[in-house]
C-alpha cells in the first residue's frame, strides 16, 4: 500500500474524536452514581498504560501496523488466526458504532425514517470519505475538532444556567465506597473508550517521520479524559446521579432543559450534530483499520475496493447485531467487554510485547 502521511497533530485530533465518539452519548460509569467522574480518572491510568503498550510494541517494528508486525513476532502460521480476529473485531465495532448512530437518529430527529435508510445513507458517506485516503480523514479531524470543542464548551456554559444545576449532586465523593467505582473501571470504562485506542496501531505507519509517539498518544488519552470528566460533571450537576443512570442519552436530556428567557431553547439539535460527528470518527477509524488490515494481508496496493466491500458488510451487520435495544445493550455491556475487548485490547498486545522484547534481547546477544 502507498504510504500516505498525516501529521502528529492530525492523529491527535482523530484519536480524541474517535475515543469521544459515541462515549458522549451514553451514561458511562453510571453504576458509580455521583462518582462517575472518578471512574474516568482512574480509567485514565489504565488507558495510559495500554497506550504505552501499543506504542512500545510498534516501536520494535517502526513502519508496520499491528497487522503487519504480528507475523514478525510469532510467525506466519500462528499469526493468521489472530490477524483474522482483529479484522473481525474492527469490522464488528464499526457495525456497532453504526448501530449507535442509527439508534440516536431514529430516537430523536428521524423517528419515522427506517433505520435501514439512516444507516445506509451514513455508510455511503463514510465510504466516500475514506476512499479519499487517510490524509483526508486526518484533515477532517483537524477541521472538526476545534468546532467540536467550541460547541461542547458553549453547551456546558448553557447547562450551568439551568435552574436545577448544582454541584451538590456530585457529593459525597466516594460516599458508596471505592468498590462501585472499581466495578465500573474494569472492564467497562477501561475498555470503552480507552482500550479502543488499539486502533492507533493501524495509523502509526502513516505518521510523518520523527513524530514523538508517546507525546501524541498520552496527550490524546489525557484530553479525552478531561473532556469526558467535564461532560459528566456538568450533566450530573443538572440531572442528578439517579436520573443520569436511568437516561439512555443523558447529555441530550440535560441539554433539553436549557431555556434562556423562554426564548433560546432546543439546543438538542446541536448535541445531535456533535454526536453524529463523533460517531463518524468512530465508524471511520474502525472501518479504515479493518480495510487496511485486509489490504495488508492480501498485499493490495490500495484499500479502496476493500472499503466498498466492507461498507456492504458493515451496514447490514449493524442491523442484525440485535433485534431490539435491550438485547443490544446487554451484548454491548456484558458480552463484548469480556470476550472481545479484554483479549484483543489487553491480553494479546501484552503477550506480543513480551515476545517482542524477548526476541529483541536474543537478537542483541547474537549480534554481540
GROMACS .gro file of C-alpha atoms in nm, residues 24-27 30 33-34 159-160 162-170 231-258:
model
   46
   24UNK     CA    1  -2.064   1.114   2.500
   25UNK     CA    2  -2.395   0.956   2.404
   26UNK     CA    3  -2.436   0.715   2.692
   27UNK     CA    4  -2.442   0.711   3.073
   30UNK     CA    5  -2.340   0.549   3.596
   33UNK     CA    6  -2.358   0.728   4.063
   34UNK     CA    7  -2.213   1.068   4.161
  159UNK     CA    8  -2.602   2.392   3.124
  160UNK     CA    9  -2.467   2.597   3.415
  162UNK     CA   10  -3.025   2.564   3.422
  163UNK     CA   11  -3.221   2.616   3.745
  164UNK     CA   12  -3.159   2.258   3.858
  165UNK     CA   13  -2.782   2.291   3.818
  166UNK     CA   14  -2.595   2.226   4.144
  167UNK     CA   15  -2.253   2.079   4.216
  168UNK     CA   16  -2.401   1.922   4.530
  169UNK     CA   17  -2.521   1.640   4.304
  170UNK     CA   18  -2.156   1.528   4.294
  231UNK     CA   19  -1.912   1.640   3.050
  232UNK     CA   20  -2.010   1.402   3.331
  233UNK     CA   21  -1.973   1.675   3.595
  234UNK     CA   22  -2.197   1.913   3.401
  235UNK     CA   23  -2.462   1.651   3.318
  236UNK     CA   24  -2.483   1.505   3.672
  237UNK     CA   25  -2.496   1.858   3.814
  238UNK     CA   26  -2.811   1.913   3.608
  239UNK     CA   27  -2.981   1.573   3.618
  240UNK     CA   28  -2.853   1.421   3.940
  241UNK     CA   29  -2.690   1.075   3.966
  242UNK     CA   30  -3.017   0.878   3.968
  243UNK     CA   31  -3.159   1.036   3.653
  244UNK     CA   32  -2.817   1.018   3.489
  245UNK     CA   33  -2.818   0.643   3.546
  246UNK     CA   34  -3.169   0.594   3.405
  247UNK     CA   35  -3.140   0.816   3.096
  248UNK     CA   36  -3.028   0.648   2.774
  249UNK     CA   37  -2.893   0.975   2.626
  250UNK     CA   38  -2.821   1.183   2.940
  251UNK     CA   39  -2.637   1.471   2.768
  252UNK     CA   40  -2.927   1.512   2.529
  253UNK     CA   41  -3.177   1.506   2.817
  254UNK     CA   42  -2.981   1.767   3.011
  255UNK     CA   43  -2.949   1.994   2.709
  256UNK     CA   44  -3.325   1.989   2.653
  257UNK     CA   45  -3.362   2.158   2.993
  258UNK     CA   46  -3.178   2.470   2.875
   0.00000   0.00000   0.00000
